[in-house]
Amino acid sequence: MKQMKLAYIDNKPYEIKEGETILTFLKRHMGEKPVPTLCDAPNLDPFGSCRVCSVDVALEKAGKTKAMASCHSPIGEGQYIFPNTPNIQKLRKNIVELVISDHPLLCLTCEVSGNCELQDVAATVGLRDVRYPEGANHLDTPKDLSHPYMTSDLSKCINCFRCIRACDEVQGQFVLSMAGRGFDTHIIKGLDQSFMDSDCVSCGACVQACPTSAISDVFQSKSVTATNTTRTICTYCGVGCNLDVATNNGEILSITAPFDAEVNEGHTCLKGRYAFKFYNHPDRLDSPMIKRNGNFEKVSWNEAYDFIASKLTSFKDEFGPDSIAGISSARCTNEENYLMQKFIRTVIGTNNIDGCARVCHSPTALGMQTTFGTGAATNSIDDLKDTNCILVIGANPTDAHPVTGAKLKQFAMKEGHVTIVIDPRRTEMAKYATYHLALRPGTNVAVLNMMFYYIISEGLSDITFIKNRTEGFEEFKKEILDIDIDKLEKVSGVDRNLVREAAIAYATAPNAMSFHGLGVTEHSQGTFTVIQIADLALITGNIGRRGVGVNPLRGQNNVQGSADMGVQPHQGAGYLDITNDEVNKKYNEFYGVDVPKVIGYKIPEMFDAALDGKLKALWVIGEDIVQTDPNTKKVIKALESVELVVVQELFMTETAKYADVILPGASFLEKNGTFTNGERRVQAVRQVVAPIEGAKADGQIIVDIMNKMGYSQADYTPDGMLEEISQIVPFFAGISWDRLGKNGLQWPVLKDGTDTQILHLTEFKRGKGFFEFHNWEETQELQSHSKEYPYILTTNRELEHYNCGAMTRRTANEQILSYDYLLINPEDAKENLINEGDYICIESPRGKVDVILYRYSRLR
Ligand code: SF4
């Protein structure tokens, strides 16, 4: 039997664990606060600068002791630790006294009084007075109030380096550093700039790390004025960060990030932490409205419901159920999306239900379903800790998925890690990449086929995995070996040797993970590219264990969940095929009405049907389709052609302006439910404040209409809805509100509550993984228009704003980035005689827009 290794605390033996420090050893056996600490923080590497955590250590029983900083000293077998000897207590008191001798004694008026780690430690060590006479100090250091969120008052800085380490180790931004020597040592931002002028990305990691109020924020997130803290989930992107929201008297004061959140481990980006003030913005819609004679009139909920119900009933009777369609919202909860598709299918009687995934990740679902049988991320972001190589294709995660982006960046910066970026832009990830394949937009398929060519021809395929777990490889291999490398190198613009090196690096890495985004899926060959990314995992055996897999970076906070819940015209709740007889029987029995078996309209088909006069009513929840769907002019025309447009929204968006009825919904802070993040993690969204007066939870609005139209549906409660969903969505079988706990559950969840971190461990949902070859084709857009329109224009997400900006543009994020702009290759700019800062007009076959040329960028 393996011998237990022991060390001693005050002469009592305790087991030690491999790799732990004296501090973690003490915490494990004595509780969370065995000794006072200052420079130590839960999400930072041990540092050992303040020495407050010092303990006496002897190497043998009754041996000579030595004071050692416990936070960064490894525990050793047979050591004798004395955490609180008189000697050590005196040492700590002296250290803290020296720190306080250069710290303003203004506790009573300090924003963090009552929640200041320095104050706590001073009390713990018993410091009452400072014996030193007043001498040189830093008390007149000027404050930095330049930034809309972040503030600094470095007169309160204790030089613990926690902010610098948070900036380096958590965000990887390296904005904060220590300047000067000796007594002049002080924190600087960038090149000794203000927060606003530096490269700070406003994530607030330094604010949360600072043990005093030396670095803080305008919301005073470390003050103790809150009476309640509610844990919920960020509404912005598919990372799904957990947030602790502090409130007092029903007002939101500030947001911090819980350290025990598995998704974000005490981190957020500036949207999650700071962009919450939209929730009670004066622009919020606060009453249902009906448009009469071109003007919106406020009406009661009942009047709005009666109006909608009678119109929908008459369209259904006169033109049939297929004359009605719904667009549900990836911003809303799973339960609300489930209700919306249920309403459209059971009450209206059509499968005309779709969501924003149509213009983002629906190719991911289809592509991965084709290859694996399941269209969702195979692994978890935490697997980055066990991978050796990452492939990031068509994604700019440090802007679009910032907390995951920071983790990917941290991975890329570490020595020995391989990072492959396939992207036309020199993104932040590309700067740290081992290989950057800067391809011409629209040639993902070409570059990936070249990678397959080199993997196969260099003999790097995982033959055992292919033999045991896949099908279709021989045909695939034949096609790949036939590709025209000369042509693909030319069309993609990427040197074949670079592609070969990247392919070899991916194929020979012990574990390789891939991450893809909209630069893959928003192309005409998007589904094929997803199939290739999945095939890349198959051919190299990178599937079914930790540290590998295919991991789409999902865009909106609940775009995964909305598809899971059946917001698709061809698959109902749980991705069940609505055309299948068995499935149809199951739905009919469960819902108590006959649901249709004919595939409904996708969003673009809804617009076509509207223009053809076939679609009479469209209900849109939480999507500004006028701004976010392609071909704005066509979308507007379609909305104008529909007889009844119902828009359920927070604000008077561009789409809402075309509504006949507006219903004011509730923000994520005002309701309960669940969101599912990009790693299939179903997490509890907990109501923080009541909906603003006049607004209602979107789920309740749908329930009210269902009841009004004769379908008996219980009121919207998250536990009740999850109970219903768990009975019809197979992979939600074991999910209940009570089981979600702090960190949620990753589906599929078995009846007993066991969840799943890694998919496809021993077999795929479809049985064997399927290889499918696709040749590169020039996009139709270029084939039709490249002569008159020689440039390729593509969209880009900005860190500061989200989607169409309906929420973030109503927060102080607007002060950080207040305009839209164009990035352009400097050579193209020069050729067109345009300079940075110029206003220029961009024209496409579909319209034109004036935009500022903000800066040149390394684009192909
Ligand atoms: Fe919210 Fe995404 Fe930022 Fe996390 S990374 S705080 S989920 S926007």
Coordinates of C-alpha atoms in Angstrom, one line a residue, residues 216-740:
S216 CA -11.7 50.4 -8.0
D217 CA -14.6 51.2 -10.3
V218 CA -17.3 53.8 -10.5
F219 CA -19.8 51.3 -9.1
Q220 CA -17.7 50.8 -6.0
S221 CA -18.1 47.1 -6.4
K222 CA -16.1 46.4 -3.2
S223 CA -18.2 48.6 -0.9
V224 CA -20.5 46.9 1.6
T225 CA -23.7 48.9 0.8
A226 CA -25.4 45.9 -0.8
T227 CA -28.0 44.0 1.2
N228 CA -28.3 41.2 -1.3
T229 CA -26.1 39.4 -3.7
T230 CA -27.6 37.2 -6.4
R231 CA -25.7 34.8 -8.6
T232 CA -26.8 34.8 -12.2
I233 CA -25.4 34.3 -15.7
C234 CA -24.2 37.0 -18.1
T235 CA -26.6 37.9 -20.9
Y236 CA -24.0 38.8 -23.6
C237 CA -22.0 36.0 -25.1
G238 CA -22.0 32.2 -25.2
V239 CA -19.2 31.9 -22.7
G240 CA -21.8 32.0 -19.9
C241 CA -19.9 33.8 -17.2
N242 CA -21.3 33.6 -13.7
L243 CA -22.0 37.0 -12.1
D244 CA -22.6 38.1 -8.5
V245 CA -25.0 41.0 -8.7
A246 CA -25.1 43.2 -5.6
T247 CA -28.4 45.0 -4.9
N248 CA -30.0 47.3 -2.3
N249 CA -33.6 48.2 -2.2
G250 CA -34.3 46.6 -5.6
E251 CA -31.5 48.6 -7.3
I252 CA -28.5 47.0 -8.9
L253 CA -25.3 48.5 -7.4
S254 CA -22.5 46.5 -9.0
I255 CA -21.3 43.2 -10.4
T256 CA -18.4 41.0 -9.5
A257 CA -17.3 37.5 -10.6
P258 CA -17.4 34.6 -8.3
F259 CA -14.1 32.8 -7.9
D260 CA -15.9 29.4 -7.6
A261 CA -17.6 29.7 -11.0
E262 CA -16.2 26.9 -13.2
V263 CA -16.8 28.9 -16.3
N264 CA -15.1 32.2 -15.5
E265 CA -13.1 31.6 -12.3
G266 CA -13.5 35.1 -10.9
H267 CA -13.1 36.8 -14.3
T268 CA -15.4 38.7 -16.7
C269 CA -15.1 41.1 -19.6
L270 CA -16.3 44.7 -19.5
K271 CA -19.7 43.7 -20.7
G272 CA -20.5 41.2 -18.0
R273 CA -19.0 43.3 -15.2
Y274 CA -20.0 46.8 -16.2
A275 CA -22.5 47.0 -19.0
F276 CA -25.7 46.5 -16.9
K277 CA -27.1 50.0 -16.7
F278 CA -29.3 49.3 -19.7
Y279 CA -31.7 47.4 -17.4
N280 CA -33.4 50.6 -16.1
H281 CA -32.5 53.0 -18.9
P282 CA -35.2 55.6 -19.6
D283 CA -35.5 54.1 -23.1
R284 CA -37.0 50.8 -21.8
L285 CA -40.3 50.0 -23.2
D286 CA -42.8 50.1 -20.4
S287 CA -46.2 49.4 -21.9
P288 CA -47.7 47.3 -24.7
M289 CA -48.4 49.4 -27.7
I290 CA -50.5 49.1 -30.9
K291 CA -49.7 51.1 -34.0
R292 CA -52.7 53.1 -35.1
N293 CA -52.5 55.5 -38.0
G294 CA -48.8 55.2 -38.1
N295 CA -48.3 56.0 -34.4
F296 CA -47.8 53.7 -31.4
E297 CA -50.5 54.0 -28.7
K298 CA -50.0 52.6 -25.2
V299 CA -52.6 49.9 -24.5
S300 CA -53.3 47.5 -21.6
W301 CA -51.9 44.0 -21.7
N302 CA -55.4 42.6 -22.3
E303 CA -56.1 44.9 -25.2
A304 CA -52.8 43.9 -26.8
Y305 CA -53.4 40.2 -26.2
D306 CA -57.0 40.4 -27.6
F307 CA -55.7 42.2 -30.7
I308 CA -52.9 39.7 -31.4
A309 CA -55.1 36.6 -30.6
S310 CA -58.0 37.8 -32.9
K311 CA -55.6 38.7 -35.8
L312 CA -53.7 35.4 -35.5
T313 CA -56.9 33.4 -35.3
S314 CA -58.3 35.1 -38.4
F315 CA -55.1 34.5 -40.4
K316 CA -55.0 30.9 -39.3
D317 CA -58.7 30.4 -40.3
E318 CA -58.4 32.3 -43.6
F319 CA -54.9 31.5 -44.9
G320 CA -53.9 28.5 -42.8
P321 CA -51.3 28.1 -40.0
D322 CA -48.4 28.4 -42.4
S323 CA -49.3 32.1 -42.9
I324 CA -47.8 32.7 -39.4
A325 CA -44.2 32.5 -38.3
G326 CA -42.1 33.2 -35.2
I327 CA -38.5 34.2 -34.6
S328 CA -37.4 33.4 -31.1
S329 CA -34.6 34.9 -29.2
A330 CA -31.1 33.6 -28.3
R331 CA -31.1 36.3 -25.6
C332 CA -34.1 34.6 -23.8
T333 CA -34.0 31.7 -21.5
N334 CA -34.3 28.0 -22.5
E335 CA -37.8 27.9 -21.0
E336 CA -38.9 30.9 -23.0
N337 CA -37.5 29.5 -26.2
Y338 CA -39.2 26.2 -25.5
L339 CA -42.5 28.0 -24.9
M340 CA -42.2 30.0 -28.1
Q341 CA -41.7 27.0 -30.3
K342 CA -44.4 25.2 -28.4
F343 CA -46.8 28.1 -29.1
I344 CA -46.0 28.2 -32.8
R345 CA -46.2 24.4 -33.2
T346 CA -49.2 23.6 -30.9
V347 CA -51.4 26.7 -30.9
I348 CA -50.7 28.0 -34.3
G349 CA -50.0 24.6 -35.9
T350 CA -46.9 25.3 -38.1
N351 CA -43.2 24.6 -37.9
N352 CA -42.4 28.2 -39.0
I353 CA -40.1 28.8 -36.1
D354 CA -36.5 29.8 -36.3
G355 CA -33.8 31.8 -34.5
C356 CA -30.7 33.8 -34.9
A357 CA -28.6 30.7 -35.3
R358 CA -29.8 30.8 -38.9
V359 CA -27.4 33.6 -39.6
C360 CA -24.6 32.3 -37.3
H361 CA -24.0 28.8 -36.1
S362 CA -26.7 26.6 -37.7
P363 CA -24.0 25.2 -40.0
T364 CA -22.2 24.1 -36.9
A365 CA -25.2 22.1 -35.7
L366 CA -25.7 20.6 -39.2
G367 CA -22.0 19.9 -39.9
M368 CA -21.3 18.3 -36.5
Q369 CA -24.6 16.3 -36.7
T370 CA -23.4 15.0 -40.1
T371 CA -20.0 13.9 -38.8
F372 CA -20.8 12.9 -35.2
G373 CA -24.6 12.8 -34.8
T374 CA -24.6 15.6 -32.2
G375 CA -24.3 19.3 -33.2
A376 CA -22.7 20.7 -30.0
A377 CA -19.3 21.2 -28.5
T378 CA -17.6 17.9 -27.7
N379 CA -15.5 19.1 -24.8
S380 CA -15.2 21.9 -22.1
I381 CA -13.1 25.1 -22.1
D382 CA -11.4 23.8 -19.0
D383 CA -9.8 21.1 -21.2
L384 CA -7.4 23.8 -22.3
K385 CA -5.4 22.7 -19.2
D386 CA -4.8 19.3 -20.8
T387 CA -4.2 20.2 -24.5
N388 CA -1.0 20.7 -26.4
C389 CA -2.3 22.4 -29.5
I390 CA -5.2 24.6 -30.4
L391 CA -6.6 25.4 -33.8
V392 CA -8.5 28.7 -33.9
I393 CA -10.3 29.2 -37.2
G394 CA -12.6 32.0 -38.2
A395 CA -12.8 33.4 -34.7
N396 CA -11.5 36.5 -32.9
P397 CA -12.1 35.2 -29.3
T398 CA -10.4 38.0 -27.4
D399 CA -13.0 40.4 -28.8
A400 CA -16.0 38.1 -29.3
H401 CA -15.7 35.6 -26.4
P402 CA -13.5 37.6 -24.1
V403 CA -13.2 35.3 -21.1
T404 CA -12.6 32.2 -23.2
G405 CA -10.4 34.4 -25.4
A406 CA -8.2 35.4 -22.4
K407 CA -7.8 31.7 -21.7
L408 CA -6.9 30.9 -25.3
K409 CA -4.4 33.8 -25.3
Q410 CA -2.8 32.6 -22.0
F411 CA -2.5 29.1 -23.7
A412 CA -0.9 30.6 -26.8
M413 CA 1.6 32.7 -24.8
K414 CA 3.0 29.7 -22.9
E415 CA 6.2 28.1 -24.1
G416 CA 5.9 24.7 -25.8
H417 CA 2.2 25.2 -26.7
V418 CA 1.3 25.1 -30.4
T419 CA -1.3 27.6 -31.7
I420 CA -2.6 27.6 -35.2
V421 CA -4.8 30.5 -36.3
I422 CA -6.6 30.3 -39.6
D423 CA -8.0 33.8 -40.3
P424 CA -7.6 36.6 -42.9
R425 CA -7.1 39.1 -40.1
R426 CA -4.1 39.5 -37.8
T427 CA -6.2 39.0 -34.8
E428 CA -4.8 39.2 -31.3
M429 CA -4.6 35.4 -31.2
A430 CA -2.8 35.5 -34.5
K431 CA -0.1 37.7 -32.9
Y432 CA 0.7 34.9 -30.4
A433 CA 0.2 32.0 -32.9
T434 CA 2.9 29.5 -33.8
Y435 CA 1.3 29.4 -37.3
H436 CA -0.9 32.1 -38.8
L437 CA -2.5 31.0 -42.0
A438 CA -3.8 34.3 -43.3
L439 CA -6.1 33.1 -46.0
R440 CA -8.2 35.0 -48.5
P441 CA -11.8 35.2 -47.1
G442 CA -14.0 32.4 -48.3
T443 CA -11.2 29.8 -48.8
N444 CA -11.4 27.9 -45.5
V445 CA -12.4 24.7 -47.4
A446 CA -9.3 25.1 -49.6
V447 CA -6.9 25.5 -46.7
L448 CA -8.4 22.6 -44.7
N449 CA -8.2 20.3 -47.7
M450 CA -4.5 21.2 -48.0
M451 CA -4.1 20.3 -44.3
F452 CA -5.8 16.9 -44.9
Y453 CA -3.5 16.4 -47.9
Y454 CA -0.4 16.8 -45.9
I455 CA -1.7 14.8 -42.9
I456 CA -2.5 11.8 -45.2
S457 CA 0.6 12.1 -47.4
E458 CA 3.0 12.4 -44.5
G459 CA 1.5 9.3 -43.0
L460 CA 0.1 11.1 -39.9
S461 CA -3.5 9.7 -39.9
D462 CA -4.5 7.9 -36.7
I463 CA -5.2 4.6 -38.5
T464 CA -6.4 2.7 -35.4
F465 CA -8.9 5.4 -34.5
I466 CA -10.0 5.6 -38.1
K467 CA -10.4 1.8 -38.3
N468 CA -12.3 1.4 -35.1
R469 CA -14.5 4.5 -34.9
T470 CA -15.1 6.0 -38.4
E471 CA -16.5 5.2 -41.8
G472 CA -16.0 6.7 -45.3
F473 CA -12.3 7.2 -44.9
E474 CA -11.0 5.4 -48.0
E475 CA -13.2 7.4 -50.3
F476 CA -12.3 10.6 -48.5
K477 CA -8.6 9.8 -48.8
K478 CA -8.9 9.2 -52.5
E479 CA -10.5 12.6 -53.0
I480 CA -8.0 14.4 -50.8
L481 CA -5.0 12.9 -52.6
D482 CA -6.5 14.1 -55.9
I483 CA -6.8 17.8 -54.9
D484 CA -5.0 20.4 -56.9
I485 CA -2.5 21.8 -54.4
D486 CA -1.2 24.4 -56.8
K487 CA -4.7 25.8 -57.4
L488 CA -5.6 25.7 -53.7
E489 CA -2.4 27.5 -52.7
K490 CA -3.2 30.2 -55.3
V491 CA -6.8 30.7 -54.4
S492 CA -6.1 30.8 -50.6
G493 CA -3.0 32.8 -50.8
V494 CA -1.3 30.7 -48.1
D495 CA 2.1 29.2 -48.7
R496 CA 1.8 25.4 -49.0
N497 CA 4.8 24.9 -46.7
L498 CA 3.2 26.9 -43.9
V499 CA 0.0 24.8 -44.3
R500 CA 2.1 21.6 -44.2
E501 CA 3.9 22.7 -41.1
A502 CA 0.6 23.6 -39.3
A503 CA -0.9 20.3 -40.4
I504 CA 2.0 18.3 -39.1
A505 CA 1.9 20.3 -35.8
Y506 CA -1.8 19.6 -35.3
A507 CA -1.5 15.9 -36.3
T508 CA 1.5 15.1 -34.1
A509 CA 0.3 17.0 -31.0
P510 CA -0.6 14.5 -28.2
N511 CA -3.9 16.4 -27.7
A512 CA -5.3 19.0 -30.1
M513 CA -8.5 21.1 -29.7
S514 CA -10.2 23.2 -32.3
F515 CA -12.3 26.3 -31.8
H516 CA -14.3 27.9 -34.6
G517 CA -16.5 30.9 -35.0
L518 CA -18.5 32.9 -37.5
G519 CA -15.6 33.2 -39.9
V520 CA -16.4 29.6 -40.6
T521 CA -20.1 29.4 -40.4
E522 CA -21.1 32.7 -42.1
H523 CA -19.6 31.6 -45.4
S524 CA -21.4 29.9 -48.2
Q525 CA -19.4 26.7 -47.5
G526 CA -19.9 27.0 -43.8
T527 CA -21.4 23.6 -43.2
F528 CA -18.7 21.9 -45.2
T529 CA -16.0 23.7 -43.3
V530 CA -17.5 22.5 -40.0
I531 CA -17.6 19.0 -41.4
Q532 CA -13.9 19.4 -42.3
I533 CA -13.0 20.7 -38.8
A534 CA -14.8 17.6 -37.4
D535 CA -13.0 15.4 -39.9
L536 CA -9.7 16.9 -38.8
A537 CA -10.5 15.6 -35.3
L538 CA -11.4 12.2 -36.7
I539 CA -8.4 11.7 -38.9
T540 CA -6.0 12.5 -36.0
G541 CA -8.0 10.7 -33.3
N542 CA -8.6 14.0 -31.4
I543 CA -12.0 13.1 -30.0
G544 CA -13.5 11.4 -27.0
R545 CA -11.0 12.4 -24.2
R546 CA -9.9 15.4 -22.3
G547 CA -7.9 18.1 -24.1
V548 CA -9.2 17.4 -27.6
G549 CA -12.4 17.9 -29.7
V550 CA -14.3 20.3 -31.7
N551 CA -15.5 23.4 -29.8
P552 CA -17.6 26.0 -31.6
L553 CA -17.5 29.4 -30.0
R554 CA -21.2 30.1 -29.8
G555 CA -22.2 33.7 -30.3
Q556 CA -25.2 34.8 -28.3
N557 CA -25.6 33.9 -24.6
N558 CA -28.3 31.2 -25.3
V559 CA -28.0 30.4 -29.0
Q560 CA -27.1 26.8 -28.0
G561 CA -30.2 26.6 -25.8
S562 CA -32.6 28.0 -28.3
A563 CA -31.7 25.3 -30.8
D564 CA -31.8 22.7 -28.1
M565 CA -35.3 23.8 -27.2
G566 CA -36.5 23.3 -30.8
V567 CA -36.2 26.8 -32.3
Q568 CA -35.6 25.4 -35.7
P569 CA -38.1 24.7 -38.5
H570 CA -36.9 21.1 -39.0
Q571 CA -36.3 19.8 -35.5
G572 CA -38.5 20.1 -32.5
A573 CA -37.4 20.3 -28.8
G574 CA -34.4 18.0 -28.3
Y575 CA -33.4 18.0 -32.0
L576 CA -36.1 15.4 -32.8
D577 CA -36.9 15.2 -36.5
I578 CA -40.4 16.6 -36.9
T579 CA -41.0 14.7 -40.1
N580 CA -40.5 11.3 -38.4
D581 CA -43.8 9.5 -37.6
E582 CA -42.6 8.2 -34.2
V583 CA -41.4 11.7 -33.2
N584 CA -44.7 13.2 -34.4
K585 CA -46.7 10.7 -32.3
K586 CA -44.6 11.5 -29.3
Y587 CA -45.1 15.2 -29.6
N588 CA -48.8 14.8 -30.3
E589 CA -49.3 12.7 -27.2
F590 CA -47.2 15.0 -25.0
Y591 CA -48.7 18.3 -26.2
G592 CA -52.3 16.9 -26.4
V593 CA -52.8 18.4 -29.9
D594 CA -51.6 17.4 -33.4
V595 CA -48.4 19.2 -34.4
P596 CA -47.5 19.5 -38.1
K597 CA -44.9 17.2 -39.8
V598 CA -44.0 19.6 -42.6
I599 CA -40.7 21.5 -42.3
G600 CA -41.3 25.2 -41.8
Y601 CA -39.7 28.3 -43.1
K602 CA -36.1 29.3 -42.2
I603 CA -35.7 33.0 -41.5
P604 CA -34.7 33.9 -45.1
E605 CA -37.7 31.9 -46.4
M606 CA -40.0 33.8 -44.0
F607 CA -38.8 37.0 -45.7
D608 CA -39.4 35.5 -49.1
A609 CA -42.9 34.3 -48.1
A610 CA -43.7 37.8 -46.8
L611 CA -42.7 39.4 -50.0
D612 CA -44.7 36.7 -51.9
G613 CA -47.8 37.6 -49.8
K614 CA -47.9 34.1 -48.2
L615 CA -46.8 35.2 -44.8
K616 CA -49.4 37.3 -43.0
A617 CA -48.0 37.5 -39.4
L618 CA -44.5 37.5 -37.9
W619 CA -43.8 37.5 -34.2
V620 CA -40.2 38.5 -33.3
I621 CA -38.8 38.2 -29.8
G622 CA -35.6 39.9 -28.8
E623 CA -33.9 40.1 -32.2
D624 CA -33.3 43.3 -34.2
I625 CA -33.5 41.6 -37.5
V626 CA -33.4 44.9 -39.4
Q627 CA -29.9 45.5 -38.1
T628 CA -28.5 42.0 -37.8
D629 CA -29.8 40.0 -40.7
P630 CA -28.2 40.4 -44.1
N631 CA -29.8 42.6 -46.7
T632 CA -31.5 45.2 -44.6
K633 CA -33.6 46.6 -47.4
K634 CA -35.1 43.2 -48.1
V635 CA -35.8 42.7 -44.4
I636 CA -37.6 46.0 -44.1
K637 CA -39.6 45.3 -47.2
A638 CA -40.6 41.9 -45.8
L639 CA -41.7 43.5 -42.5
E640 CA -43.7 46.1 -44.4
S641 CA -45.4 43.3 -46.4
V642 CA -46.6 41.4 -43.4
E643 CA -50.0 42.4 -42.1
L644 CA -49.2 41.8 -38.4
V645 CA -45.7 42.2 -36.9
V646 CA -45.5 41.6 -33.2
V647 CA -42.2 42.6 -31.6
Q648 CA -41.4 41.6 -28.0
E649 CA -38.4 43.8 -26.9
L650 CA -36.7 45.8 -24.3
F651 CA -36.2 48.9 -26.5
M652 CA -37.6 50.6 -29.6
T653 CA -35.2 48.9 -31.9
E654 CA -35.0 49.4 -35.7
T655 CA -37.2 46.3 -36.0
A656 CA -39.7 47.4 -33.4
K657 CA -40.3 50.5 -35.4
Y658 CA -41.9 48.3 -38.1
A659 CA -44.2 46.5 -35.5
D660 CA -47.9 46.6 -35.3
V661 CA -47.9 45.5 -31.7
I662 CA -45.0 45.9 -29.3
L663 CA -44.8 43.9 -26.1
P664 CA -42.3 45.0 -23.4
G665 CA -40.2 42.0 -22.3
A666 CA -37.9 41.7 -19.3
S667 CA -34.1 41.7 -19.2
F668 CA -32.1 38.8 -17.9
L669 CA -31.7 40.6 -14.6
E670 CA -35.5 40.6 -14.1
K671 CA -36.4 37.0 -14.6
N672 CA -35.6 33.4 -13.8
G673 CA -34.7 30.6 -16.2
T674 CA -31.7 28.9 -17.7
F675 CA -29.1 29.7 -20.4
T676 CA -27.0 27.0 -22.0
N677 CA -23.5 28.1 -22.8
G678 CA -21.2 27.0 -25.7
E679 CA -20.0 23.9 -23.7
R680 CA -23.6 22.6 -23.2
R681 CA -23.7 23.9 -19.7
V682 CA -27.2 24.6 -18.5
Q683 CA -26.9 27.3 -15.8
A684 CA -29.5 29.0 -13.6
V685 CA -30.4 32.6 -14.5
R686 CA -31.8 34.0 -11.2
Q687 CA -34.0 37.0 -11.0
V688 CA -32.1 39.9 -9.4
V689 CA -34.7 42.7 -9.5
A690 CA -38.4 42.9 -10.4
P691 CA -39.2 43.7 -14.0
I692 CA -39.5 47.5 -14.5
E693 CA -43.1 48.6 -14.2
G694 CA -45.0 47.7 -17.3
A695 CA -42.7 44.9 -18.5
K696 CA -43.2 41.2 -18.1
A697 CA -41.0 38.1 -18.3
D698 CA -41.1 37.0 -21.9
G699 CA -42.1 33.5 -20.9
Q700 CA -45.2 34.8 -19.1
I701 CA -46.2 36.8 -22.2
I702 CA -46.1 33.7 -24.4
V703 CA -48.0 31.7 -21.7
D704 CA -50.7 34.5 -21.6
I705 CA -51.2 34.4 -25.3
M706 CA -51.3 30.6 -25.3
N707 CA -54.1 30.7 -22.8
K708 CA -55.9 33.5 -24.6
M709 CA -55.9 31.3 -27.7
G710 CA -57.3 28.3 -25.9
Y711 CA -54.3 26.2 -25.0
S712 CA -54.0 25.6 -21.3
Q713 CA -50.4 26.4 -20.2
A714 CA -49.3 26.8 -16.6
D715 CA -47.7 30.2 -15.6
Y716 CA -44.1 30.7 -16.3
T717 CA -41.9 29.4 -13.5
P718 CA -38.4 28.0 -14.1
D719 CA -38.9 24.9 -12.1
G720 CA -42.2 24.1 -13.7
M721 CA -40.9 24.7 -17.2
L722 CA -37.8 22.6 -16.6
E723 CA -40.0 19.8 -15.2
E724 CA -41.9 19.8 -18.6
I725 CA -38.8 20.1 -20.7
S726 CA -37.1 17.2 -18.9
Q727 CA -39.9 15.0 -20.0
I728 CA -39.6 15.7 -23.7
V729 CA -36.0 16.7 -24.3
P730 CA -34.0 13.4 -23.8
F731 CA -30.7 15.1 -22.9
F732 CA -32.5 17.2 -20.2
A733 CA -33.9 14.1 -18.5
G734 CA -32.1 14.7 -15.2
I735 CA -32.2 18.5 -15.2
S736 CA -34.2 20.2 -12.5
W737 CA -34.1 23.7 -11.1
D738 CA -32.9 22.4 -7.7
R739 CA -30.1 20.3 -9.3
L740 CA -28.5 23.1 -11.2

